[in-house]
């Protein structure tokens, strides 16, 4: 099964999202508009943010509830501190720092920590692959989710245990990825487990799902040679914003079970039309002997810097 070329595999370290403050301005990797001295922020359990204050020295950071948000001065950086969401609830984080003139300033963050309601599932695929599904039950899109999974055989013996990162986890949607474990492993999926342990995003941006009416996806040059189905996609973005598009090619058997999955992505500029390279759905008797039909699932979202 072909995989998306830029899939990041086996990254076991949680990503740290960086906030940057210049005077009273905050950035999250990219610059964002200035904010007030008191800022409201939503975090999800397991998220970790870093505040970096350029041109200043952080002299202290504290949380009104360490059980909700854990704080610390960043290691190796005198101009930064870290925030980690530990459990649901609310907390006020106070950051004290000195500017170039050694004048002391105070920055307050009113943080609400919500449950990371993402559900992980493992399912069998053809050709020695296993499907990872992450259902996002929140209203927040995440760039990726970290899934810890355990695969067992009928006797309960662990075949494989690892951590995988599933990308493009959109609000209210299901994201897919797959892992290769080898043929003839005799996995008993009733005993397998998959748990989402963390997710990350850029909190300096607002993510928004794109409605179908604002994105037109048209198949072109579809052909079936008996072994493979090939086609291209023409994607028209009607919005005045750039759009991240995620296409899943999902193959099924006659009973509706998923037997194969391939993910492809496209980034379409505002008011633009893009034509993709060829997509391929494999239906060969060796790799997918029970192939019945396939489905193209398109998801898309925008990212806008917070004001």
Short mmCIF file of C-alpha atoms in Angstrom, two decimals:
data_model
loop_
_atom_site.label_atom_id
_atom_site.label_comp_id
_atom_site.label_asym_id
_atom_site.label_seq_id
_atom_site.Cartn_x
_atom_site.Cartn_y
_atom_site.Cartn_z
CA UNK A 1 0.00 0.00 0.00
CA UNK A 2 1.33 3.37 -0.98
CA UNK A 3 1.72 5.91 1.75
CA UNK A 4 1.83 9.68 1.65
CA UNK A 5 5.41 10.70 1.01
CA UNK A 6 5.63 13.23 3.79
CA UNK A 7 4.09 11.07 6.56
CA UNK A 8 6.10 11.49 9.72
CA UNK A 9 6.73 8.06 11.22
CA UNK A 10 7.54 6.90 14.73
CA UNK A 11 8.06 10.27 16.37
CA UNK A 12 7.88 9.47 20.07
CA UNK A 13 8.44 12.96 21.45
CA UNK A 14 5.49 15.29 21.87
CA UNK A 15 5.73 18.44 19.82
CA UNK A 16 6.10 21.65 21.77
CA UNK A 17 4.19 24.62 20.42
CA UNK A 18 6.10 27.85 20.76
CA UNK A 19 4.63 31.18 21.68
CA UNK A 20 6.80 34.25 21.18
CA UNK A 21 6.23 37.58 22.88
CA UNK A 22 7.93 40.77 21.77
CA UNK A 23 7.08 43.42 24.35
CA UNK A 24 3.32 42.77 24.61
CA UNK A 25 3.01 40.94 21.28
CA UNK A 26 2.52 37.18 21.13
CA UNK A 27 3.50 34.86 18.33
CA UNK A 28 3.02 31.14 17.88
CA UNK A 29 5.83 30.11 15.50
CA UNK A 30 4.60 32.82 13.09
CA UNK A 31 3.83 36.42 14.17
CA UNK A 32 0.36 37.17 15.46
CA UNK A 33 -1.24 40.51 16.40
CA UNK A 34 -0.61 42.08 19.80
CA UNK A 35 -2.75 40.90 22.70
CA UNK A 36 -3.85 42.38 26.02
CA UNK A 37 -1.93 41.89 29.23
CA UNK A 38 -4.54 39.32 30.24
CA UNK A 39 -5.13 36.65 27.60
CA UNK A 40 -7.67 33.83 27.54
CA UNK A 41 -6.40 30.52 26.24
CA UNK A 42 -7.87 27.02 25.87
CA UNK A 43 -5.62 24.00 26.27
CA UNK A 44 -6.31 20.28 26.13
CA UNK A 45 -4.99 17.71 28.57
CA UNK A 46 -1.51 16.68 27.50
CA UNK A 47 -0.72 19.83 25.51
CA UNK A 48 2.51 21.66 26.22
CA UNK A 49 3.15 25.26 25.18
CA UNK A 50 6.29 27.33 25.44
CA UNK A 51 6.28 31.10 25.91
CA UNK A 52 9.35 32.92 24.66
CA UNK A 53 9.68 36.63 25.45
CA UNK A 54 12.17 38.23 23.07
CA UNK A 55 14.23 41.08 24.45
CA UNK A 56 13.42 40.16 28.02
CA UNK A 57 14.32 37.89 30.90
CA UNK A 58 11.68 35.74 32.56
CA UNK A 59 12.11 36.14 36.29
CA UNK A 60 9.25 33.94 37.41
CA UNK A 61 6.20 31.95 36.37
CA UNK A 62 3.45 30.50 38.50
CA UNK A 63 0.07 28.81 38.22
CA UNK A 64 -2.95 29.32 40.44
CA UNK A 65 -3.57 25.57 40.13
CA UNK A 66 -0.55 23.37 39.53
CA UNK A 67 -2.80 20.34 39.22
CA UNK A 68 -4.45 21.93 36.18
CA UNK A 69 -1.54 23.75 34.52
CA UNK A 70 2.05 23.00 35.41
CA UNK A 71 4.55 25.79 34.80
CA UNK A 72 8.33 26.04 34.76
CA UNK A 73 11.10 28.26 33.44
CA UNK A 74 12.37 26.77 30.20
CA UNK A 75 15.63 24.89 30.46
CA UNK A 76 18.50 26.61 28.70
CA UNK A 77 16.46 29.74 27.93
CA UNK A 78 16.32 32.77 30.18
CA UNK A 79 13.55 34.33 28.10
CA UNK A 80 11.04 31.47 28.16
CA UNK A 81 8.71 29.37 30.27
CA UNK A 82 6.66 26.23 29.66
CA UNK A 83 3.01 25.46 30.34
CA UNK A 84 1.64 21.93 30.47
CA UNK A 85 -2.05 21.03 30.74
CA UNK A 86 -2.35 18.28 33.36
CA UNK A 87 -6.09 17.91 34.01
CA UNK A 88 -9.39 19.59 33.18
CA UNK A 89 -10.20 22.83 34.99
CA UNK A 90 -9.14 26.47 35.06
CA UNK A 91 -5.97 28.21 36.11
CA UNK A 92 -4.37 31.62 35.89
CA UNK A 93 -0.73 31.65 34.88
CA UNK A 94 1.33 34.68 35.88
CA UNK A 95 4.58 35.40 34.04
CA UNK A 96 6.95 38.06 35.33
CA UNK A 97 9.76 39.34 33.14
CA UNK A 98 12.15 42.26 32.72
CA UNK A 99 12.63 44.19 29.50
CA UNK A 100 15.81 45.77 28.08
CA UNK A 101 15.64 48.59 30.60
CA UNK A 102 15.22 46.09 33.45
CA UNK A 103 11.67 47.27 34.04
CA UNK A 104 9.44 44.51 35.40
CA UNK A 105 6.25 43.48 33.55
CA UNK A 106 3.52 40.98 34.32
CA UNK A 107 1.65 38.81 31.83
CA UNK A 108 -1.45 36.86 32.91
CA UNK A 109 -2.99 33.93 31.07
CA UNK A 110 -6.44 32.70 32.00
CA UNK A 111 -6.35 29.09 30.86
CA UNK A 112 -9.21 26.63 30.54
CA UNK A 113 -8.10 23.03 30.19
CA UNK A 114 -10.51 20.67 28.42
CA UNK A 115 -10.60 16.92 28.00
CA UNK A 116 -8.66 15.60 25.02
CA UNK A 117 -11.64 13.68 23.64
CA UNK A 118 -9.98 11.76 20.82
CA UNK A 119 -10.74 8.07 20.36
CA UNK A 120 -8.20 5.65 18.91
CA UNK A 121 -9.02 2.35 17.17
CA UNK A 122 -7.01 -0.35 15.41
CA UNK A 123 -8.46 -2.46 12.59
CA UNK A 124 -7.09 -5.07 10.15
CA UNK A 125 -6.06 -4.22 6.61
CA UNK A 126 -4.78 -6.35 3.76
CA UNK A 127 -1.13 -7.15 2.99
CA UNK A 128 0.19 -7.05 6.55
CA UNK A 129 -1.01 -3.55 7.41
CA UNK A 130 -3.05 -2.29 10.34
CA UNK A 131 -5.38 0.72 10.21
CA UNK A 132 -5.19 3.40 12.89
CA UNK A 133 -8.31 5.54 13.27
CA UNK A 134 -8.55 8.67 15.41
CA UNK A 135 -12.02 10.09 15.91
CA UNK A 136 -11.97 13.71 17.03
CA UNK A 137 -14.94 14.36 19.30
CA UNK A 138 -13.91 17.94 20.05
CA UNK A 139 -14.50 21.19 18.19
CA UNK A 140 -10.75 21.76 17.85
CA UNK A 141 -8.64 20.62 14.90
CA UNK A 142 -5.19 19.26 15.75
CA UNK A 143 -2.18 19.01 13.46
CA UNK A 144 -1.51 15.52 14.77
CA UNK A 145 -2.38 13.08 17.54
CA UNK A 146 -0.09 10.67 19.33
CA UNK A 147 -1.51 7.14 19.53
CA UNK A 148 -0.08 4.42 21.75
CA UNK A 149 -1.15 1.02 20.45
CA UNK A 150 -0.74 -2.62 21.46
CA UNK A 151 -1.28 -5.55 19.08
CA UNK A 152 -1.84 -9.05 20.51
CA UNK A 153 -2.48 -12.53 19.19
CA UNK A 154 -5.23 -14.90 20.34
CA UNK A 155 -3.18 -16.10 23.31
CA UNK A 156 -2.68 -12.53 24.53
CA UNK A 157 0.97 -12.33 23.50
CA UNK A 158 2.08 -8.85 22.49
CA UNK A 159 3.10 -8.78 18.83
CA UNK A 160 3.90 -5.10 18.63
CA UNK A 161 3.62 -2.09 20.94
CA UNK A 162 4.58 1.37 19.83
CA UNK A 163 3.57 5.01 19.40
CA UNK A 164 2.38 6.45 16.09
CA UNK A 165 1.44 9.98 15.14
CA UNK A 166 -1.68 10.47 13.05
CA UNK A 167 -1.77 13.77 11.14
CA UNK A 168 -4.62 16.12 10.15
CA UNK A 169 -7.05 15.33 12.97
CA UNK A 170 -9.95 17.60 12.08
CA UNK A 171 -12.71 18.67 14.46
CA UNK A 172 -15.63 16.26 14.36
CA UNK A 173 -13.92 14.02 11.80
CA UNK A 174 -12.02 10.73 11.71
CA UNK A 175 -8.36 10.71 10.66
CA UNK A 176 -6.61 7.62 9.31
CA UNK A 177 -3.11 6.22 9.13
CA UNK A 178 -1.65 2.75 8.74
CA UNK A 179 1.32 0.78 10.01
CA UNK A 180 3.03 -2.27 8.56
CA UNK A 181 3.35 -5.23 10.93
CA UNK A 182 3.96 -8.05 8.43
CA UNK A 183 1.85 -10.85 7.03
CA UNK A 184 0.63 -13.90 8.95
CA UNK A 185 0.85 -12.28 12.38
CA UNK A 186 -2.48 -13.80 13.52
CA UNK A 187 -3.51 -10.63 15.32
CA UNK A 188 -6.61 -10.87 17.50
CA UNK A 189 -8.08 -7.40 17.14
CA UNK A 190 -10.55 -8.00 19.96
CA UNK A 191 -7.55 -7.87 22.31
CA UNK A 192 -5.78 -4.92 20.68
CA UNK A 193 -5.73 -1.43 22.14
CA UNK A 194 -5.17 2.09 20.84
CA UNK A 195 -5.19 5.14 23.06
CA UNK A 196 -4.64 8.78 22.12
CA UNK A 197 -2.16 10.13 24.65
CA UNK A 198 -1.54 13.64 23.29
CA UNK A 199 -2.23 16.02 20.43
CA UNK A 200 -0.68 19.25 19.23
CA UNK A 201 -1.64 22.31 17.22
CA UNK A 202 -0.65 25.94 16.82
CA UNK A 203 -2.75 27.85 19.39
CA UNK A 204 -1.89 31.15 17.72
CA UNK A 205 -4.24 30.16 14.89
CA UNK A 206 -7.93 29.44 14.51
CA UNK A 207 -8.69 26.23 12.61
CA UNK A 208 -11.96 25.98 10.71
CA UNK A 209 -13.45 23.12 8.71
CA UNK A 210 -14.23 23.96 5.08
CA UNK A 211 -17.83 23.36 3.98
CA UNK A 212 -18.40 21.27 0.84
CA UNK A 213 -19.93 24.23 -0.97
CA UNK A 214 -16.61 26.09 -0.71
CA UNK A 215 -14.45 23.33 -2.18
CA UNK A 216 -15.10 21.47 -5.42
CA UNK A 217 -13.30 18.16 -5.99
CA UNK A 218 -13.67 16.58 -9.45
CA UNK A 219 -12.24 13.28 -10.71
CA UNK A 220 -10.41 13.38 -14.04
CA UNK A 221 -9.08 10.75 -16.43
CA UNK A 222 -10.30 7.77 -14.41
CA UNK A 223 -9.13 4.41 -15.78
CA UNK A 224 -9.39 0.80 -14.62
CA UNK A 225 -6.97 -1.80 -16.03
CA UNK A 226 -8.26 -4.62 -13.84
CA UNK A 227 -5.41 -4.31 -11.35
CA UNK A 228 -5.40 -0.60 -10.55
CA UNK A 229 -7.82 2.29 -10.75
CA UNK A 230 -6.13 5.59 -11.54
CA UNK A 231 -7.41 9.15 -11.70
CA UNK A 232 -6.48 12.75 -11.04
CA UNK A 233 -8.34 15.34 -8.99
CA UNK A 234 -9.13 18.92 -9.85
CA UNK A 235 -9.57 20.87 -6.61
CA UNK A 236 -11.18 24.31 -6.75
CA UNK A 237 -10.95 26.52 -3.69
CA UNK A 238 -13.75 29.09 -3.62
CA UNK A 239 -12.61 30.74 -0.41
CA UNK A 240 -10.47 33.83 -0.01
CA UNK A 241 -8.20 31.76 2.26
CA UNK A 242 -5.63 29.06 1.65
CA UNK A 243 -6.96 25.57 2.31
CA UNK A 244 -5.32 22.38 3.56
CA UNK A 245 -6.97 19.43 1.77
CA UNK A 246 -6.73 15.82 2.96
CA UNK A 247 -7.92 13.04 0.63
CA UNK A 248 -8.38 9.47 1.82
CA UNK A 249 -8.73 6.61 -0.67
CA UNK A 250 -10.52 3.90 1.29
CA UNK A 251 -11.09 0.44 -0.21
CA UNK A 252 -13.77 -1.97 1.03
CA UNK A 253 -14.75 -5.60 0.66
CA UNK A 254 -18.31 -6.65 -0.18
CA UNK A 255 -19.28 -6.58 3.52
CA UNK A 256 -18.19 -2.99 3.98
CA UNK A 257 -14.95 -3.70 5.87
CA UNK A 258 -11.99 -1.41 5.16
CA UNK A 259 -9.18 -3.39 3.51
CA UNK A 260 -6.88 -0.58 2.33
CA UNK A 261 -6.30 3.13 2.93
CA UNK A 262 -4.08 5.70 1.26
CA UNK A 263 -3.82 9.35 2.27
CA UNK A 264 -2.86 12.20 -0.04
CA UNK A 265 -2.78 15.91 0.76
CA UNK A 266 -2.90 19.13 -1.21
CA UNK A 267 -2.47 22.76 -0.25
CA UNK A 268 -4.66 25.01 -2.38
CA UNK A 269 -4.18 28.77 -2.39
CA UNK A 270 -7.11 31.14 -2.05
CA UNK A 271 -9.42 31.32 -5.07
CA UNK A 272 -7.15 28.84 -6.87
CA UNK A 273 -7.63 25.56 -8.75
CA UNK A 274 -5.10 22.75 -8.48
CA UNK A 275 -4.81 19.50 -10.45
CA UNK A 276 -3.16 16.64 -8.58
CA UNK A 277 -0.83 13.99 -9.87
CA UNK A 278 -2.31 10.55 -10.45
CA UNK A 279 -4.02 8.71 -7.60
CA UNK A 280 -3.93 4.90 -7.60
CA UNK A 281 -6.34 2.46 -5.99
CA UNK A 282 -4.97 -1.08 -5.95
CA UNK A 283 -7.46 -3.89 -6.59
CA UNK A 284 -5.10 -6.70 -7.57
CA UNK A 285 -5.97 -10.28 -6.64
CA UNK A 286 -2.71 -10.72 -4.69
CA UNK A 287 -2.70 -7.56 -2.56
CA UNK A 288 -6.47 -7.11 -2.21
CA UNK A 289 -8.30 -10.32 -3.19
CA UNK A 290 -11.58 -9.23 -1.56
CA UNK A 291 -11.70 -5.75 -3.13
CA UNK A 292 -15.26 -4.65 -3.94
CA UNK A 293 -15.28 -0.85 -4.19
CA UNK A 294 -13.50 2.28 -3.00
CA UNK A 295 -14.50 5.65 -1.58
CA UNK A 296 -12.82 9.05 -1.87
CA UNK A 297 -13.16 10.96 1.40
CA UNK A 298 -12.15 14.63 1.27
CA UNK A 299 -11.58 16.77 4.35
CA UNK A 300 -10.32 20.34 4.39
CA UNK A 301 -9.64 23.18 6.80
CA UNK A 302 -8.27 26.69 7.01
CA UNK A 303 -5.88 28.30 9.48
CA UNK A 304 -6.23 31.97 10.37
CA UNK A 305 -4.00 33.93 12.74
CA UNK A 306 -5.84 35.03 15.85
CA UNK A 307 -6.45 38.72 16.31
#
